[in-house]
Amino acid sequence: MNLTTLARHTLSRGATPAATYALIARLGHPPLPVARAVCLALDIPLAETTRRLADCYDALLADPRPGSECDTGEVLEALGVFDVPKSLTDAELAIVDLFLTAMDAMGGIRPGHRHGLQRWFTTGNLTTAGELLTTTLPSDRRIRHALTHCRTQTTRHQKSTPPTSHAS
């Protein structure tokens, strides 16, 4: 069974990407191909997968320590390596622009918040991004406007999309 198929199977059984990475790496496979397989099983495009893994290769994947598979998987997940990108609509892209404009107007935000926001922008979780920014920059009305718009769009989407169930 190839690694991507194994990763896809493990994910389909409810394992997180971090746990999937750890399980496959503990089988003795090298870290880079395992991380790549998890990304590809999540349908992250190969070019994006390659870029993400190149960014963290030296620090996490080049020289693995025995028994560190769980920790490595969790760090990869925390860094956003396994974040599935969402194609944003024009309205969502405009919301991201509002957030970025507001952040720039305030002189920026702390790097940790910036990383979290970038992950939420990548995955399309714009309402959560707005909530983080309102705690960071509570008085900026552009952020409040963008957050209100996100909440309205999320509510409309939830009302128009019937609930689905996924069989395991």
mmCIF file of N, CA and C in Angstrom, residues 77 90 99 135:
data_model
loop_
_atom_site.group_PDB
_atom_site.id
_atom_site.type_symbol
_atom_site.label_atom_id
_atom_site.label_comp_id
_atom_site.label_asym_id
_atom_site.label_seq_id
_atom_site.Cartn_x
_atom_site.Cartn_y
_atom_site.Cartn_z
ATOM 1 N N GLU A 77 1.121 19.953 12.452
ATOM 2 C CA GLU A 77 -0.270 20.397 12.444
ATOM 3 C C GLU A 77 -0.388 21.824 12.981
ATOM 4 N N ASP A 90 -15.144 35.919 -3.956
ATOM 5 C CA ASP A 90 -14.764 37.329 -4.052
ATOM 6 C C ASP A 90 -15.123 38.071 -2.772
ATOM 7 N N PHE A 99 -9.566 42.826 6.776
ATOM 8 C CA PHE A 99 -8.780 42.448 7.952
ATOM 9 C C PHE A 99 -7.336 42.937 7.821
ATOM 10 N N THR A 135 -10.315 40.870 19.703
ATOM 11 C CA THR A 135 -9.695 40.819 21.028
ATOM 12 C C THR A 135 -8.338 41.502 21.010
#
